[in-house]
Amino acid sequence: MKCADCPIHPRAFCARSSRGELDRLDALKTYRSFRAGETILRSGDVPSFVASVVEGAVTLTRRLEDGRTQVVGLLLPPDFIGHPGRGRSECDVIAASDILLCSFDPETFGSILREMPHVSAQMIHMAIRDLDAARRWMLLLGRKTAGEKVATFIDMVVRRKYANRGDVTDMEMLLPLSRGDIASYLGLTLETLSRQIASLKSAGILEFVDKRRFRVIDLEGLRRATGDDDDGGLPG
Amino acid sequence: MKCADCPIHPRAFCARSSRGELDRLDALKTYRSFRAGETILRSGDVPSFVASVVEGAVTLTRRLEDGRTQVVGLLLPPDFIGHPGRGRSECDVIAASDILLCSFDPETFGSILREMPHVSAQMIHMAIRDLDAARRWMLLLGRKTAGEKVATFIDMVVRRKYANRGDVTDMEMLLPLSRGDIASYLGLTLETLSRQIASLKSAGILEFVDKRRFRVIDLEGLRRATGDDDDGGLPG
DNA sequence: CGCAAGGTTGAATGATCTCAACGTTTGTGG
DNA sequence: CCACAAACGTTGAGATCATTCAACCTTGCG
């Protein structure tokens, strides 16, 4: 695929790149795919590539000694895996669904950053966005009730999929993660998550086609259920 | 104060700067101080400066609609407040103690970044470190027990104060935050925090001189109580 | 068909929170 | 110097939300 035709190009690390830069990126990139459940990078490993998520969902997971785990990051297109110049990974990086990555050798990407200020600026912008998102999630993990957590997660999925396009009600959406991964991302157990989803259904806020496909019936109600101040402004 | 004499210089955003760059920074910086409890920047405001923390502690706090709050970041010397190019703040930024800041006009700092690649590189490095720290904290908030949270916080204070200097046992340390702020940072109530500190005391792991000053009697025990895998590698 | 994986539901337990009283320290004014 | 208030912290008892453990349901696939 040519970068110019890439579905994520308008919002990825290469979003601000000139035509000439894109041609160079075209020559350097390699597509990689992983099946759902495959481990892309283990905590403590030195990454052999950095990459943009083109399709699918990737989780970043941390572990405690006794095996408890927490999903600390959810990467959807056009998020970026890895940071140039960082050594060993602090998380397990796992394909939560079948995924397609646009990858680069870390060294090569280092020179791209040095030589393409537009890429470098966009990477900084994305890192700051990630940091803000992580802090929003800290508020969720530390202070929100189970119900608020689940509503916030659904709201985030909706916002990321249909950023700012107003009328989302009744459109069919797809959960990017399994129940288990969602529970882990929210700092809940599977069972609690399941009950809270049931409660959003019976409140007439959501409707499920199957386990993964859902519609928002009452967007206003969903937003109210998040506990957030107003439009919490999740990242586009 | 000249930058060359600055206590935080070796680890701050200017750490890699040449002598000439330091002279330029000297001319552009302004020191600001705030008293404990003062609000430096309110959520939603556009910052009028960016700054390095030279002395004291700063908290970043987020709020829910009904007033629940969560400390989502703790800035100690030589951490940086604000990111160039980011608009409105997402958090309340509050002086948790009397503090001294080394500040710059955001526009000015923007040109510094453009013109001093060493500063720019160090800022990226610090942003990535902050993101890793935020994700470590997500694991804490989502999965750790109250006891593990408190042990982790104390361990973090010890590590930040005496990074990697092995023998910390019996040295007198100072908690950078009040009980209320610590509780908020850990996603606990004040009361639960108080009980867990009492429990670390009676376990013979900590000893308190007064409310704020403490000694680690059993560093090994403290580390075991964090629940972390091994040396969780908190940022230097 | 039968099994495995993923998800739901129920009942009991427990860690943390809530509410409330009490203790300690610090600074202020008489 | 003492009395007092205010801020900060501790301790106790009861309530609660989420977890745990267990059974059960659903779907897809060899």
CSV table of C-alpha atoms in Angstrom, one decimal, chain A residues 1-223:
chain,number,residue,atom,x,y,z
A,1,MET,CA,0.0,0.0,0.0
A,2,LYS,CA,1.2,3.5,-0.8
A,3,CYS,CA,1.3,5.9,2.2
A,4,ALA,CA,-0.8,8.3,0.3
A,5,ASP,CA,-3.6,5.7,0.2
A,6,CYS,CA,-3.2,4.7,3.8
A,7,PRO,CA,-6.4,4.8,5.9
A,8,ILE,CA,-4.6,6.2,8.9
A,9,HIS,CA,-2.4,8.7,7.1
A,10,PRO,CA,-4.5,11.8,8.0
A,11,ARG,CA,-4.1,11.2,11.7
A,12,ALA,CA,-0.9,9.1,12.0
A,13,PHE,CA,2.7,10.2,12.8
A,14,CYS,CA,3.0,11.0,9.2
A,15,ALA,CA,0.0,13.3,9.1
A,16,ARG,CA,2.0,16.5,8.5
A,17,SER,CA,4.5,15.0,6.1
A,18,SER,CA,5.1,16.4,2.7
A,19,ARG,CA,4.8,14.4,-0.5
A,20,GLY,CA,8.5,13.9,-0.6
A,21,GLU,CA,8.7,12.7,2.9
A,22,LEU,CA,5.9,10.3,2.3
A,23,ASP,CA,7.8,8.8,-0.6
A,24,ARG,CA,10.8,8.2,1.7
A,25,LEU,CA,8.5,6.6,4.3
A,26,ASP,CA,7.0,4.4,1.6
A,27,ALA,CA,10.4,3.0,0.9
A,28,LEU,CA,11.3,2.4,4.6
A,29,LYS,CA,8.1,1.0,6.0
A,30,THR,CA,7.3,-2.7,6.4
A,31,TYR,CA,3.8,-4.1,7.0
A,32,ARG,CA,3.5,-6.7,9.7
A,33,SER,CA,0.4,-8.6,10.9
A,34,PHE,CA,-0.3,-10.5,14.1
A,35,ARG,CA,-3.2,-12.7,15.0
A,36,ALA,CA,-5.5,-12.0,18.0
A,37,GLY,CA,-3.7,-13.0,21.2
A,38,GLU,CA,-0.2,-13.0,19.8
A,39,THR,CA,2.4,-11.2,21.9
A,40,ILE,CA,4.2,-8.5,20.0
A,41,LEU,CA,6.7,-7.6,22.7
A,42,ARG,CA,7.3,-8.8,26.1
A,43,SER,CA,8.0,-6.6,29.1
A,44,GLY,CA,11.8,-6.3,29.5
A,45,ASP,CA,12.5,-7.0,25.9
A,46,VAL,CA,14.2,-4.5,23.6
A,47,PRO,CA,11.9,-3.8,20.7
A,48,SER,CA,13.0,-4.9,17.3
A,49,PHE,CA,10.7,-2.4,15.6
A,50,VAL,CA,8.4,0.6,16.2
A,51,ALA,CA,5.1,0.8,14.4
A,52,SER,CA,1.8,2.5,13.8
A,53,VAL,CA,-1.4,0.5,14.3
A,54,VAL,CA,-3.1,0.5,10.9
A,55,GLU,CA,-5.9,-2.0,11.8
A,56,GLY,CA,-7.1,-3.7,14.9
A,57,ALA,CA,-6.4,-3.2,18.6
A,58,VAL,CA,-3.3,-3.6,20.7
A,59,THR,CA,-3.1,-3.6,24.5
A,60,LEU,CA,-0.3,-2.6,26.8
A,61,THR,CA,-0.3,-4.7,30.0
A,62,ARG,CA,1.6,-4.6,33.2
A,63,ARG,CA,1.9,-7.4,35.8
A,64,LEU,CA,2.3,-7.8,39.5
A,65,GLU,CA,4.4,-10.5,41.1
A,66,ASP,CA,1.4,-12.7,41.9
A,67,GLY,CA,0.0,-12.5,38.4
A,68,ARG,CA,-2.6,-9.8,38.7
A,69,THR,CA,-2.6,-7.7,35.5
A,70,GLN,CA,-3.8,-4.3,34.4
A,71,VAL,CA,-4.2,-3.1,30.8
A,72,VAL,CA,-2.4,0.3,31.0
A,73,GLY,CA,-2.9,1.3,27.4
A,74,LEU,CA,-5.2,0.6,24.4
A,75,LEU,CA,-3.8,1.4,21.0
A,76,LEU,CA,-6.2,1.8,18.1
A,77,PRO,CA,-5.4,3.2,14.7
A,78,PRO,CA,-3.5,5.5,14.3
A,79,ASP,CA,-1.7,5.0,17.6
A,80,PHE,CA,2.0,4.4,17.8
A,81,ILE,CA,3.8,1.4,19.4
A,82,GLY,CA,7.2,2.2,21.0
A,83,HIS,CA,9.2,5.3,21.4
A,84,PRO,CA,12.5,5.9,19.7
A,85,GLY,CA,15.4,6.0,22.1
A,86,ARG,CA,13.6,4.1,24.8
A,87,GLY,CA,15.2,0.9,25.8
A,88,ARG,CA,13.5,-2.1,27.2
A,89,SER,CA,9.7,-2.2,27.1
A,90,GLU,CA,7.9,-1.6,30.4
A,91,CYS,CA,4.8,-3.5,29.3
A,92,ASP,CA,3.7,-6.6,27.5
A,93,VAL,CA,2.4,-5.5,24.1
A,94,ILE,CA,-0.3,-7.9,22.8
A,95,ALA,CA,-2.5,-8.0,19.8
A,96,ALA,CA,-6.1,-7.8,21.1
A,97,SER,CA,-7.5,-8.6,17.7
A,98,ASP,CA,-6.0,-9.5,14.3
A,99,ILE,CA,-3.9,-6.4,13.6
A,100,LEU,CA,-1.9,-4.8,10.8
A,101,LEU,CA,1.1,-2.6,11.7
A,102,CYS,CA,3.2,-0.2,9.6
A,103,SER,CA,6.6,-0.8,11.1
A,104,PHE,CA,10.1,0.6,11.0
A,105,ASP,CA,13.5,-0.4,12.3
A,106,PRO,CA,14.1,1.6,15.4
A,107,GLU,CA,17.4,3.0,14.2
A,108,THR,CA,15.9,4.0,10.9
A,109,PHE,CA,13.0,5.6,12.7
A,110,GLY,CA,15.5,7.5,14.8
A,111,SER,CA,17.0,9.1,11.6
A,112,ILE,CA,13.5,9.8,10.3
A,113,LEU,CA,12.8,11.8,13.5
A,114,ARG,CA,16.1,13.7,13.1
A,115,GLU,CA,15.5,14.5,9.5
A,116,MET,CA,11.8,15.1,9.3
A,117,PRO,CA,10.7,17.8,11.7
A,118,HIS,CA,7.1,17.3,10.8
A,119,VAL,CA,7.2,13.7,12.0
A,120,SER,CA,9.1,14.6,15.1
A,121,ALA,CA,6.6,17.3,16.0
A,122,GLN,CA,3.7,15.0,15.4
A,123,MET,CA,5.3,12.3,17.6
A,124,ILE,CA,5.7,14.8,20.4
A,125,HIS,CA,2.1,15.9,20.0
A,126,MET,CA,1.0,12.2,20.1
A,127,ALA,CA,3.1,11.5,23.2
A,128,ILE,CA,1.5,14.5,25.1
A,129,ARG,CA,-1.9,13.2,24.0
A,130,ASP,CA,-1.1,9.8,25.4
A,131,LEU,CA,0.0,11.3,28.6
A,132,ASP,CA,-3.2,13.2,29.0
A,133,ALA,CA,-5.2,10.1,28.2
A,134,ALA,CA,-3.2,8.1,30.8
A,135,ARG,CA,-4.0,10.7,33.4
A,136,ARG,CA,-7.7,10.7,32.5
A,137,TRP,CA,-7.6,7.0,33.0
A,138,MET,CA,-5.9,7.4,36.4
A,139,LEU,CA,-9.0,9.4,37.5
A,140,LEU,CA,-11.2,6.6,36.2
A,141,LEU,CA,-9.2,3.9,38.0
A,142,GLY,CA,-8.8,5.8,41.2
A,143,ARG,CA,-12.2,7.4,41.7
A,144,LYS,CA,-14.9,6.1,39.4
A,145,THR,CA,-17.5,3.5,40.3
A,146,ALA,CA,-17.9,0.4,38.3
A,147,GLY,CA,-20.8,1.8,36.4
A,148,GLU,CA,-19.0,5.0,35.6
A,149,LYS,CA,-16.0,3.1,34.4
A,150,VAL,CA,-18.0,1.1,32.0
A,151,ALA,CA,-19.9,4.1,30.7
A,152,THR,CA,-16.6,5.9,30.2
A,153,PHE,CA,-15.1,3.1,28.2
A,154,ILE,CA,-18.1,2.8,25.9
A,155,ASP,CA,-18.1,6.6,25.5
A,156,MET,CA,-14.4,6.5,24.6
A,157,VAL,CA,-15.0,3.8,22.0
A,158,VAL,CA,-17.8,5.9,20.5
A,159,ARG,CA,-15.7,9.1,20.5
A,160,ARG,CA,-12.6,7.4,19.0
A,161,LYS,CA,-14.7,5.8,16.2
A,162,TYR,CA,-16.8,8.7,15.3
A,163,ALA,CA,-14.8,11.7,16.6
A,164,ASN,CA,-17.1,14.7,16.8
A,165,ARG,CA,-19.5,13.5,14.2
A,166,GLY,CA,-22.5,14.5,16.1
A,167,ASP,CA,-25.2,12.0,15.5
A,168,VAL,CA,-24.0,8.6,16.7
A,169,THR,CA,-27.3,7.4,18.1
A,170,ASP,CA,-28.4,4.0,16.7
A,171,MET,CA,-25.2,3.5,14.7
A,172,GLU,CA,-23.8,0.0,15.0
A,173,MET,CA,-20.5,0.0,16.9
A,174,LEU,CA,-17.9,-2.7,17.6
A,175,LEU,CA,-16.2,-3.2,21.0
A,176,PRO,CA,-12.4,-3.4,20.2
A,177,LEU,CA,-11.7,-5.7,23.2
A,178,SER,CA,-13.0,-8.9,24.7
A,179,ARG,CA,-14.8,-8.7,28.1
A,180,GLY,CA,-11.7,-9.9,29.9
A,181,ASP,CA,-9.5,-7.2,28.3
A,182,ILE,CA,-12.1,-4.5,28.9
A,183,ALA,CA,-12.4,-5.5,32.6
A,184,SER,CA,-8.6,-5.4,32.9
A,185,TYR,CA,-8.5,-2.0,31.3
A,186,LEU,CA,-11.1,-0.7,33.8
A,187,GLY,CA,-9.5,-2.3,36.9
A,188,LEU,CA,-12.6,-4.5,37.3
A,189,THR,CA,-13.3,-8.2,37.3
A,190,LEU,CA,-15.0,-9.8,34.4
A,191,GLU,CA,-18.1,-10.5,36.5
A,192,THR,CA,-18.5,-6.9,37.6
A,193,LEU,CA,-18.1,-5.7,34.0
A,194,SER,CA,-20.7,-8.1,32.8
A,195,ARG,CA,-23.2,-6.9,35.4
A,196,GLN,CA,-22.6,-3.2,34.6
A,197,ILE,CA,-23.1,-3.8,30.9
A,198,ALA,CA,-26.3,-5.6,31.7
A,199,SER,CA,-27.3,-2.6,33.7
A,200,LEU,CA,-26.6,-0.2,30.8
A,201,LYS,CA,-28.8,-2.4,28.7
A,202,SER,CA,-31.7,-2.4,31.1
A,203,ALA,CA,-31.4,1.3,31.6
A,204,GLY,CA,-32.1,1.7,27.9
A,205,ILE,CA,-28.8,3.3,27.1
A,206,LEU,CA,-27.2,0.5,25.1
A,207,GLU,CA,-28.5,-2.3,22.9
A,208,PHE,CA,-26.5,-5.3,21.9
A,209,VAL,CA,-26.7,-7.1,18.5
A,210,ASP,CA,-24.3,-9.8,19.7
A,211,LYS,CA,-21.5,-9.9,22.4
A,212,ARG,CA,-19.4,-7.4,20.5
A,213,ARG,CA,-21.8,-5.3,18.4
A,214,PHE,CA,-23.8,-2.6,20.0
A,215,ARG,CA,-25.8,0.6,19.4
A,216,VAL,CA,-26.1,3.6,21.6
A,217,ILE,CA,-29.8,4.3,22.2
A,218,ASP,CA,-29.3,7.2,24.6
A,219,LEU,CA,-26.0,9.1,24.1
A,220,GLU,CA,-27.0,11.8,26.5
A,221,GLY,CA,-27.6,9.2,29.2
A,222,LEU,CA,-24.3,7.5,28.4
A,223,ARG,CA,-22.5,10.7,28.9
